Tab-separated table of C-alpha atoms in Angstrom:
chain	number	residue	atom	x	y	z
J	9	UNK	CA	-34.340	-17.658	5.391
J	10	UNK	CA	-34.949	-14.011	4.463
J	11	UNK	CA	-34.049	-12.878	7.988
J	12	UNK	CA	-30.790	-14.818	7.809
J	13	UNK	CA	-29.862	-13.027	4.576
J	14	UNK	CA	-30.655	-9.639	6.137
J	15	UNK	CA	-28.637	-10.451	9.241
J	16	UNK	CA	-25.767	-11.650	7.053
J	17	UNK	CA	-25.826	-8.423	5.035
J	18	UNK	CA	-25.945	-6.361	8.218
J	19	UNK	CA	-22.941	-8.264	9.494
J	20	UNK	CA	-21.199	-7.636	6.157
J	21	UNK	CA	-21.744	-3.901	6.581
J	22	UNK	CA	-20.403	-4.004	10.133
J	23	UNK	CA	-17.310	-5.984	9.144
J	24	UNK	CA	-16.541	-3.623	6.247
J	25	UNK	CA	-16.838	-0.601	8.554
J	26	UNK	CA	-14.490	-2.281	11.051
J	27	UNK	CA	-12.008	-3.123	8.271
J	28	UNK	CA	-12.060	0.514	7.167
J	29	UNK	CA	-11.545	1.609	10.777
J	30	UNK	CA	-8.495	-0.661	11.070
J	31	UNK	CA	-6.987	0.860	7.920
J	32	UNK	CA	-7.457	4.366	9.324
J	33	UNK	CA	-6.152	3.342	12.764
J	34	UNK	CA	-3.051	1.406	11.621
J	35	UNK	CA	-0.773	4.411	10.861
J	36	UNK	CA	-1.877	6.491	13.872
J	37	UNK	CA	0.186	4.808	16.655
J	38	UNK	CA	3.639	5.363	15.074
J	39	UNK	CA	2.709	3.431	11.943
J	40	UNK	CA	1.993	0.421	14.213
J	41	UNK	CA	5.762	-0.030	14.142
J	42	UNK	CA	6.098	-0.639	17.871
J	43	UNK	CA	5.426	-3.922	19.667
J	44	UNK	CA	2.453	-2.592	21.638
J	45	UNK	CA	0.906	-0.933	18.564
J	46	UNK	CA	1.480	-3.996	16.377
J	47	UNK	CA	-0.012	-6.270	19.050
J	48	UNK	CA	-3.107	-4.087	19.196
J	49	UNK	CA	-3.405	-4.139	15.400
J	50	UNK	CA	-3.057	-7.924	15.334
J	51	UNK	CA	-5.674	-8.250	18.075
J	52	UNK	CA	-8.145	-6.195	16.014
J	53	UNK	CA	-7.535	-8.283	12.894
J	54	UNK	CA	-7.713	-11.639	14.679
J	55	UNK	CA	-10.947	-10.571	16.406
J	56	UNK	CA	-12.517	-9.911	13.019
J	57	UNK	CA	-11.094	-13.202	11.788
J	58	UNK	CA	-12.855	-15.035	14.611
J	59	UNK	CA	-16.058	-13.184	13.776
J	60	UNK	CA	-15.671	-14.386	10.170
J	61	UNK	CA	-15.250	-17.981	11.346
J	62	UNK	CA	-18.401	-17.705	13.461
J	63	UNK	CA	-20.254	-16.200	10.516
J	64	UNK	CA	-19.114	-19.059	8.239
J	65	UNK	CA	-20.248	-21.660	10.769
J	66	UNK	CA	-23.568	-19.934	11.386
J	67	UNK	CA	-24.509	-19.637	7.717
J	68	UNK	CA	-22.734	-22.822	6.599
J	69	UNK	CA	-20.522	-20.949	4.132
J	70	UNK	CA	-16.919	-21.322	2.987
J	71	UNK	CA	-14.013	-19.267	4.318
J	72	UNK	CA	-13.535	-17.904	0.795
J	73	UNK	CA	-16.271	-17.781	-1.835
J	74	UNK	CA	-14.446	-17.630	-5.174
J	75	UNK	CA	-11.605	-19.579	-6.746
J	76	UNK	CA	-9.631	-16.418	-7.484
J	77	UNK	CA	-9.354	-15.734	-3.748
J	78	UNK	CA	-7.077	-18.766	-3.488
J	79	UNK	CA	-4.543	-16.893	-5.632
J	80	UNK	CA	-4.394	-14.283	-2.872
J	81	UNK	CA	-4.217	-16.811	-0.032
J	82	UNK	CA	-1.650	-19.273	-1.430
J	83	UNK	CA	1.423	-16.958	-1.355
J	84	UNK	CA	0.677	-16.113	2.282
J	85	UNK	CA	0.358	-19.804	3.145
J	86	UNK	CA	3.640	-20.483	1.340
J	87	UNK	CA	5.428	-17.735	3.252
J	88	UNK	CA	3.942	-18.758	6.629
J	89	UNK	CA	4.777	-22.403	5.991
J	90	UNK	CA	8.359	-21.506	5.108
J	91	UNK	CA	8.691	-19.312	8.214
J	92	UNK	CA	7.475	-22.237	10.320
J	93	UNK	CA	10.145	-24.458	8.746
J	94	UNK	CA	12.781	-21.859	9.609
J	95	UNK	CA	11.444	-21.643	13.142
J	96	UNK	CA	11.150	-25.390	13.789
J	97	UNK	CA	14.407	-26.285	11.966
J	98	UNK	CA	13.031	-29.639	10.825
J	99	UNK	CA	15.086	-29.376	7.637
J	100	UNK	CA	18.796	-28.852	8.449
J	101	UNK	CA	19.380	-26.373	5.618
J	102	UNK	CA	16.344	-24.272	6.579
J	103	UNK	CA	16.806	-22.493	9.902
J	104	UNK	CA	16.726	-19.068	11.521
J	105	UNK	CA	19.409	-17.247	13.455
J	106	UNK	CA	16.799	-15.289	15.440
J	107	UNK	CA	13.866	-17.450	16.501
J	108	UNK	CA	12.087	-14.609	18.344
J	109	UNK	CA	12.003	-12.301	15.327
J	110	UNK	CA	10.939	-15.167	13.071
J	111	UNK	CA	8.060	-16.010	15.405
J	112	UNK	CA	7.003	-12.356	15.211
J	113	UNK	CA	7.126	-12.550	11.427
J	114	UNK	CA	4.854	-15.599	11.518
J	115	UNK	CA	2.330	-13.751	13.663
J	116	UNK	CA	2.408	-10.677	11.401
J	117	UNK	CA	2.078	-12.791	8.262
J	118	UNK	CA	-0.952	-14.613	9.665
J	119	UNK	CA	-2.538	-11.254	10.521
J	120	UNK	CA	-1.900	-9.989	6.983
J	121	UNK	CA	-3.400	-13.188	5.558
J	122	UNK	CA	-6.540	-12.824	7.682
J	123	UNK	CA	-6.910	-9.189	6.645
J	124	UNK	CA	-6.549	-10.047	2.936
J	125	UNK	CA	-9.187	-12.791	3.282
J	126	UNK	CA	-11.572	-10.411	5.064
J	127	UNK	CA	-11.107	-7.686	2.445
J	128	UNK	CA	-11.668	-10.113	-0.438
J	129	UNK	CA	-14.653	-11.783	1.239
J	130	UNK	CA	-16.626	-8.830	2.574
J	131	UNK	CA	-15.852	-6.104	0.007
J	132	UNK	CA	-17.564	-7.777	-2.939
J	133	UNK	CA	-19.721	-4.912	-4.203
J	134	UNK	CA	-19.006	-1.452	-5.571
J	135	UNK	CA	-20.663	0.014	-2.499
J	136	UNK	CA	-18.283	-1.702	-0.080
J	137	UNK	CA	-15.289	-1.062	-2.297
J	138	UNK	CA	-16.127	2.636	-2.265
J	139	UNK	CA	-16.236	2.550	1.537
J	140	UNK	CA	-12.780	0.997	1.495
J	141	UNK	CA	-11.416	3.660	-0.863
J	142	UNK	CA	-12.953	6.427	1.235
J	143	UNK	CA	-11.172	5.001	4.298
J	144	UNK	CA	-7.833	4.939	2.449
J	145	UNK	CA	-8.223	8.546	1.287
J	146	UNK	CA	-9.413	9.742	4.710
J	147	UNK	CA	-6.383	8.067	6.286
J	148	UNK	CA	-4.032	9.671	3.771
J	149	UNK	CA	-5.565	13.128	4.263
J	150	UNK	CA	-5.440	12.801	8.063
J	151	UNK	CA	-1.773	11.832	7.951
J	152	UNK	CA	-0.927	14.573	5.446
J	153	UNK	CA	-2.821	17.251	7.390
J	154	UNK	CA	-1.292	16.240	10.724
J	155	UNK	CA	2.205	16.084	9.265
J	156	UNK	CA	1.805	19.413	7.445
J	157	UNK	CA	0.466	21.248	10.503
J	158	UNK	CA	3.266	19.992	12.764
J	159	UNK	CA	5.872	20.855	10.139
J	160	UNK	CA	4.551	24.383	9.575
J	161	UNK	CA	4.247	25.013	13.331
J	162	UNK	CA	7.876	23.876	13.718
J	163	UNK	CA	7.225	22.325	17.121
J	164	UNK	CA	10.178	20.822	18.983
J	165	UNK	CA	8.268	17.567	19.472
J	166	UNK	CA	4.950	16.099	18.336
J	167	UNK	CA	2.152	16.723	20.878
J	168	UNK	CA	1.085	13.049	21.171
J	169	UNK	CA	4.148	10.806	21.046
J	170	UNK	CA	6.811	13.440	21.641
J	171	UNK	CA	8.934	12.706	18.557
J	172	UNK	CA	10.990	15.506	17.020
J	173	UNK	CA	10.074	16.097	13.380
J	174	UNK	CA	12.954	18.395	12.491
J	175	UNK	CA	12.427	19.994	9.079
J	176	UNK	CA	10.605	16.959	7.629
J	177	UNK	CA	6.935	16.056	7.958
J	178	UNK	CA	6.359	12.607	9.447
J	179	UNK	CA	2.643	12.536	10.285
J	180	UNK	CA	2.218	10.042	13.111
J	181	UNK	CA	5.093	7.900	11.773
J	182	UNK	CA	8.544	7.759	13.327
J	183	UNK	CA	10.343	7.664	9.970
J	184	UNK	CA	9.605	10.266	7.299
J	185	UNK	CA	10.148	7.814	4.430
J	186	UNK	CA	7.460	5.479	5.813
J	187	UNK	CA	5.181	8.524	5.974
J	188	UNK	CA	6.018	9.420	2.359
J	189	UNK	CA	5.446	5.836	1.212
J	190	UNK	CA	2.069	5.679	2.944
J	191	UNK	CA	0.956	8.951	1.349
J	192	UNK	CA	2.210	7.747	-2.045
J	193	UNK	CA	0.046	4.622	-1.842
J	194	UNK	CA	-3.003	6.655	-0.785
J	195	UNK	CA	-2.348	9.128	-3.604
J	196	UNK	CA	-2.260	6.330	-6.185
J	197	UNK	CA	-5.668	5.051	-5.068
J	198	UNK	CA	-7.131	8.571	-4.978
J	199	UNK	CA	-5.811	9.260	-8.474
J	200	UNK	CA	-7.194	5.964	-9.783
J	201	UNK	CA	-10.636	6.781	-8.395
J	202	UNK	CA	-10.445	10.240	-9.955
J	203	UNK	CA	-9.605	8.682	-13.332
J	204	UNK	CA	-12.718	6.500	-13.039
J	205	UNK	CA	-14.820	9.667	-12.752
J	206	UNK	CA	-13.554	11.079	-16.063
J	207	UNK	CA	-15.673	10.902	-19.202
J	208	UNK	CA	-14.551	8.501	-21.919
J	209	UNK	CA	-16.350	10.028	-24.916
J	210	UNK	CA	-15.244	13.048	-26.890
J	211	UNK	CA	-17.631	15.906	-27.421
J	212	UNK	CA	-17.519	19.014	-29.598
J	213	UNK	CA	-16.503	22.257	-27.949
J	214	UNK	CA	-19.524	24.044	-26.537
J	215	UNK	CA	-19.093	26.901	-24.062
J	216	UNK	CA	-22.452	26.260	-22.389
J	217	UNK	CA	-21.696	22.565	-21.922
J	218	UNK	CA	-18.245	23.466	-20.617
J	219	UNK	CA	-19.739	25.803	-17.985
J	220	UNK	CA	-22.310	23.200	-16.938
J	221	UNK	CA	-19.539	20.610	-16.668
J	222	UNK	CA	-17.402	22.985	-14.581
J	223	UNK	CA	-20.285	23.761	-12.225
J	224	UNK	CA	-21.177	20.095	-11.841
J	225	UNK	CA	-17.541	19.361	-11.008
J	226	UNK	CA	-17.709	21.833	-8.107
J	227	UNK	CA	-20.386	19.696	-6.466
J	228	UNK	CA	-19.078	16.266	-7.416
J	229	UNK	CA	-16.688	13.633	-6.098
J	230	UNK	CA	-14.081	14.871	-8.578
J	231	UNK	CA	-13.522	18.116	-6.662
J	232	UNK	CA	-13.246	16.295	-3.312
J	233	UNK	CA	-10.793	13.783	-4.784
J	234	UNK	CA	-8.761	16.559	-6.425
J	235	UNK	CA	-8.526	18.494	-3.148
J	236	UNK	CA	-7.559	15.300	-1.332
J	237	UNK	CA	-4.751	14.742	-3.833
J	238	UNK	CA	-3.476	18.297	-3.296
J	239	UNK	CA	-3.488	17.825	0.502
J	240	UNK	CA	-1.565	14.557	0.261
J	241	UNK	CA	0.916	15.950	-2.284
J	242	UNK	CA	1.687	18.789	0.152
J	243	UNK	CA	2.381	16.216	2.877
J	244	UNK	CA	4.527	14.166	0.478
J	245	UNK	CA	6.608	17.204	-0.494
J	246	UNK	CA	7.065	18.269	3.138
J	247	UNK	CA	8.383	14.802	3.998
J	248	UNK	CA	11.471	15.773	1.937
J	249	UNK	CA	11.680	12.121	0.909
J	250	UNK	CA	13.780	11.929	-2.237
J	251	UNK	CA	12.631	8.565	-3.549
J	252	UNK	CA	9.134	9.025	-2.091
J	253	UNK	CA	8.589	12.069	-4.296
J	254	UNK	CA	10.583	10.812	-7.283
J	255	UNK	CA	8.920	7.383	-7.095
J	256	UNK	CA	5.385	8.762	-6.989
J	257	UNK	CA	5.758	11.174	-9.903
J	258	UNK	CA	7.671	8.554	-11.903
J	259	UNK	CA	4.895	5.994	-11.315
J	260	UNK	CA	2.316	8.634	-12.280
J	261	UNK	CA	4.099	9.408	-15.547
J	262	UNK	CA	4.727	5.771	-16.463
J	263	UNK	CA	1.159	4.658	-15.713
J	264	UNK	CA	-0.289	7.600	-17.625
J	265	UNK	CA	1.639	6.554	-20.740
J	266	UNK	CA	0.702	2.888	-20.224
J	267	UNK	CA	-2.960	3.809	-19.741
J	268	UNK	CA	-3.076	5.551	-23.109
J	269	UNK	CA	-1.867	2.279	-24.649
J	270	UNK	CA	-3.872	-0.167	-22.514
J	271	UNK	CA	-7.249	1.615	-22.424
J	272	UNK	CA	-9.333	0.850	-25.489
J	273	UNK	CA	-11.081	4.197	-24.931
J	274	UNK	CA	-8.857	6.383	-22.732
J	275	UNK	CA	-10.676	8.988	-20.596
J	276	UNK	CA	-10.938	12.247	-22.516
J	277	UNK	CA	-9.389	14.407	-19.802
J	278	UNK	CA	-6.701	11.965	-18.631
J	279	UNK	CA	-3.818	13.885	-20.199
J	280	UNK	CA	-5.004	17.301	-18.892
J	281	UNK	CA	-5.462	15.734	-15.435
J	282	UNK	CA	-1.921	14.346	-15.379
J	283	UNK	CA	-0.519	17.646	-16.625
J	284	UNK	CA	-2.433	19.478	-13.894
J	285	UNK	CA	-0.872	17.186	-11.268
J	286	UNK	CA	2.621	18.044	-12.483
J	287	UNK	CA	1.963	21.768	-12.991
J	288	UNK	CA	-0.434	22.607	-10.155
J	289	UNK	CA	0.747	20.167	-7.510
J	290	UNK	CA	4.432	19.705	-8.213
J	291	UNK	CA	5.383	23.157	-9.482
J	292	UNK	CA	2.915	25.657	-7.994
J	293	UNK	CA	1.954	23.959	-4.721
J	294	UNK	CA	5.434	22.466	-4.433
J	295	UNK	CA	7.094	25.877	-4.746
J	296	UNK	CA	4.982	27.147	-1.857
J	297	UNK	CA	5.730	24.195	0.423
J	298	UNK	CA	9.368	23.664	-0.472
J	299	UNK	CA	9.785	21.271	-3.392
J	300	UNK	CA	13.117	23.040	-3.971
J	301	UNK	CA	14.376	21.484	-0.736
J	302	UNK	CA	13.504	18.045	-2.061
J	303	UNK	CA	15.335	18.751	-5.337
J	304	UNK	CA	18.296	20.082	-3.345
J	305	UNK	CA	18.407	16.889	-1.256
J	306	UNK	CA	18.445	14.827	-4.452
J	307	UNK	CA	21.186	17.030	-5.946
J	308	UNK	CA	23.239	16.856	-2.741
J	309	UNK	CA	22.999	13.067	-2.509
J	310	UNK	CA	26.484	11.627	-2.312
J	311	UNK	CA	27.112	7.927	-2.622
J	312	UNK	CA	30.265	8.439	-0.606
J	313	UNK	CA	28.249	9.871	2.273
J	314	UNK	CA	25.300	7.440	1.959
J	315	UNK	CA	26.088	4.567	4.312
J	316	UNK	CA	22.863	2.777	3.301
J	317	UNK	CA	24.579	1.852	0.026
J	318	UNK	CA	27.423	0.365	2.034
J	319	UNK	CA	24.870	-1.706	3.979
J	320	UNK	CA	23.634	-3.180	0.703
J	321	UNK	CA	27.193	-3.994	-0.384
J	322	UNK	CA	28.035	-5.570	2.974
J	323	UNK	CA	24.868	-7.693	2.795
J	324	UNK	CA	25.939	-9.450	-0.414
J	325	UNK	CA	28.199	-11.990	1.363
J	326	UNK	CA	25.226	-13.039	3.517
J	327	UNK	CA	23.136	-13.638	0.409
J	328	UNK	CA	25.900	-15.683	-1.184
J	329	UNK	CA	26.245	-17.915	1.882
J	330	UNK	CA	22.475	-18.388	2.365
J	331	UNK	CA	21.341	-17.976	-1.239
J	332	UNK	CA	18.575	-20.586	-1.362
J	333	UNK	CA	17.190	-20.704	2.176
J	334	UNK	CA	17.929	-17.356	3.833
J	335	UNK	CA	18.798	-16.689	7.477
J	336	UNK	CA	15.261	-16.495	8.870
J	337	UNK	CA	12.380	-14.020	8.733
J	338	UNK	CA	13.173	-10.851	10.678
J	339	UNK	CA	16.780	-11.888	11.279
J	340	UNK	CA	18.588	-9.201	9.263
J	341	UNK	CA	19.867	-7.229	12.250
J	342	UNK	CA	21.041	-10.339	14.088
J	343	UNK	CA	22.985	-11.735	11.135
J	344	UNK	CA	24.247	-8.429	9.716
J	345	UNK	CA	26.282	-7.632	12.829
J	346	UNK	CA	28.505	-10.622	12.030
J	347	UNK	CA	29.269	-9.292	8.535
J	348	UNK	CA	29.462	-5.575	9.224
J	349	UNK	CA	33.123	-4.625	8.638
J	350	UNK	CA	32.875	-1.267	10.393
J	351	UNK	CA	30.454	0.887	12.338
J	352	UNK	CA	28.361	3.301	10.296
J	353	UNK	CA	27.214	6.784	11.199
J	354	UNK	CA	23.588	5.591	11.433
J	355	UNK	CA	21.794	2.665	13.054
J	356	UNK	CA	20.792	-0.030	10.572
J	357	UNK	CA	18.457	-2.730	11.800
J	358	UNK	CA	17.120	-3.050	8.227
J	359	UNK	CA	18.841	-3.164	4.857
J	360	UNK	CA	17.181	-0.004	3.467
J	361	UNK	CA	16.489	-2.132	0.409
J	362	UNK	CA	13.638	-4.629	0.574
J	363	UNK	CA	15.009	-6.715	-2.291
J	364	UNK	CA	18.239	-7.258	-0.357
J	365	UNK	CA	16.466	-7.834	2.953
J	366	UNK	CA	14.085	-10.424	1.514
J	367	UNK	CA	17.013	-12.253	-0.130
J	368	UNK	CA	18.916	-12.263	3.165
J	369	UNK	CA	15.999	-13.466	5.292
J	370	UNK	CA	14.039	-15.743	2.949
J	371	UNK	CA	16.483	-16.774	0.247
J	372	UNK	CA	16.175	-16.469	-3.499
J	373	UNK	CA	13.435	-19.089	-4.010
J	374	UNK	CA	10.793	-17.525	-1.750
J	375	UNK	CA	11.769	-13.993	-2.812
J	376	UNK	CA	11.391	-14.818	-6.521
J	377	UNK	CA	8.039	-16.566	-5.951
J	378	UNK	CA	6.699	-13.562	-4.020
J	379	UNK	CA	8.069	-11.303	-6.757
J	380	UNK	CA	6.178	-13.258	-9.431
J	381	UNK	CA	2.995	-12.905	-7.325
J	382	UNK	CA	3.512	-9.141	-7.203
J	383	UNK	CA	4.098	-8.911	-10.963
J	384	UNK	CA	1.022	-11.062	-11.557
J	385	UNK	CA	-1.062	-8.613	-9.499
J	386	UNK	CA	0.292	-5.782	-11.666
J	387	UNK	CA	-0.589	-7.766	-14.812
J	388	UNK	CA	-4.122	-8.369	-13.489
J	389	UNK	CA	-4.597	-4.647	-12.921
J	390	UNK	CA	-3.453	-3.893	-16.478
J	391	UNK	CA	-5.756	-6.609	-17.853
J	392	UNK	CA	-8.660	-5.027	-15.968
J	393	UNK	CA	-7.885	-1.674	-17.569
J	394	UNK	CA	-7.972	-3.339	-20.993
J	395	UNK	CA	-10.841	-5.833	-20.703
J	396	UNK	CA	-13.495	-4.475	-18.351
J	397	UNK	CA	-16.158	-1.940	-19.238
J	398	UNK	CA	-16.853	-0.883	-15.663
J	399	UNK	CA	-15.268	2.580	-15.307
J	400	UNK	CA	-14.996	2.303	-11.534
J	401	UNK	CA	-13.146	-1.019	-11.626
J	402	UNK	CA	-10.870	0.198	-14.431
J	403	UNK	CA	-10.001	3.350	-12.511
J	404	UNK	CA	-9.170	1.421	-9.343
J	405	UNK	CA	-7.060	-0.991	-11.399
J	406	UNK	CA	-5.174	2.072	-12.697
J	407	UNK	CA	-4.545	3.220	-9.117
J	408	UNK	CA	-3.474	-0.268	-7.993
J	409	UNK	CA	-1.025	-0.656	-10.886
J	410	UNK	CA	0.394	2.777	-10.144
J	411	UNK	CA	0.744	1.891	-6.442
J	412	UNK	CA	2.634	-1.321	-7.273
J	413	UNK	CA	5.039	0.562	-9.548
J	414	UNK	CA	5.538	3.195	-6.853
J	415	UNK	CA	6.262	0.548	-4.206
J	416	UNK	CA	8.677	-1.328	-6.486
J	417	UNK	CA	10.617	1.907	-6.969
J	418	UNK	CA	10.568	3.085	-3.352
J	419	UNK	CA	11.580	-0.196	-1.701
J	420	UNK	CA	14.825	-0.171	-3.692
J	421	UNK	CA	16.171	2.399	-1.201
J	422	UNK	CA	14.031	1.873	1.910
J	423	UNK	CA	12.342	-0.714	4.125
J	424	UNK	CA	8.702	0.297	3.746
J	425	UNK	CA	7.369	-3.262	3.973
J	426	UNK	CA	8.756	-3.490	7.505
J	427	UNK	CA	6.215	-0.878	8.669
J	428	UNK	CA	2.931	-2.709	9.490
J	429	UNK	CA	0.676	0.203	8.468
J	430	UNK	CA	2.318	0.426	5.043
J	431	UNK	CA	2.290	-3.339	4.538
J	432	UNK	CA	-1.376	-3.598	5.526
J	433	UNK	CA	-2.333	-0.865	3.058
J	434	UNK	CA	-0.216	-2.428	0.303
J	435	UNK	CA	-1.791	-5.853	0.880
J	436	UNK	CA	-5.207	-4.202	0.628
J	437	UNK	CA	-4.176	-2.697	-2.717
J	438	UNK	CA	-2.889	-6.055	-3.984
J	439	UNK	CA	-6.182	-7.688	-2.967
J	440	UNK	CA	-8.053	-5.006	-4.899
J	441	UNK	CA	-6.212	-6.133	-8.060
J	442	UNK	CA	-8.084	-9.440	-7.939
J	443	UNK	CA	-11.384	-7.906	-6.867
J	444	UNK	CA	-11.643	-5.359	-9.672
J	445	UNK	CA	-10.605	-8.044	-12.156
J	446	UNK	CA	-13.113	-10.730	-11.200
J	447	UNK	CA	-16.010	-9.239	-9.224
J	448	UNK	CA	-19.255	-8.830	-11.187
J	449	UNK	CA	-20.682	-5.377	-11.804
J	450	UNK	CA	-23.278	-5.091	-9.043
J	451	UNK	CA	-23.519	-1.507	-7.866
J	452	UNK	CA	-25.789	-1.914	-4.866
J	453	UNK	CA	-26.382	-4.744	-2.435
J	454	UNK	CA	-29.066	-4.190	0.167
């Protein structure tokens, strides 16, 4: 029996490492936003899913251990079931206009479900959660560093995939706004972890204690996390993404104010930390790497010249005609061509607004239910910040809540949830909302 437990724990470690590897890998091949890259990502996830099934059979265990995991699984099952109804057209009012794209949506949704189950099932200790956070931050730093280097070198095309970056950093993504969104999510998690490292008790001013604290910071996780944040902020600024930058710093400001209200004992240095992000990262570092260009892009934004706003307006008739049931998962491009009154200057296979695209493809009922699930995850994160005493869990809840706010802002002008790497990371963050709320405080599992 003891050997079985050891083997099970060893397998847990292996699965967590593989999950972390998938998170790091997902954005590398063009954000996994190509059929071959997405297929490879799905193959990796399904392989781990099969391994989980074998593990459950071998040790006679359930697919999910806790009741709260069902709250993560049920929305996925609802979405997959509805996509199947659209695909099969068993109900006359529920159908898809593009069966191929809907079948692809089913496959992606199943992969996301499997990944969420694996994250919630195998990352059930602080040790494994830290591994997961390290993977997210490593991935963000790799993307930021790669994007920054290519941008500063001003190469005509990226050395691996041959895409032209122009004057905007893209990392290994095709679209700079997907790159900015990915970095924003990683930044939120890094900031949340950094908040968890802050002291919560006030102490009298003592120069000797201050020096000791400063020296200890130089050799602690706080310095590494702070440097990681600076690296990712540089990448975010160089993306020149208007809403990517505005959304992140807005989410940071809003969550900082909320944290002061929600925390029963706010971290002592939370306000100085937030101020340092705005002053050091946004103003000083930003001035070096061109934050003025981002502000100029925002100032130069013209609604008359922005055809993406026209896409949103032209999508409204589709929503009105298919308000309850939608036109089918992944069918926006197929249906939009029939309603597009004129050709635009750009190519729009997505709505550049996830709220509009979800309403078009899934209808108001499914969209509202998924929206409630998202808001509930945000509420769980805020409850964790208020109720739990575990600093690590509270800090991660802070980062998760900030990431949700950031995503809710950014998807109002872009289609970030259509990029598999971004969606996979966001689903991981949503899963963390339940984990930090309900997992017991067990620091080490051997």
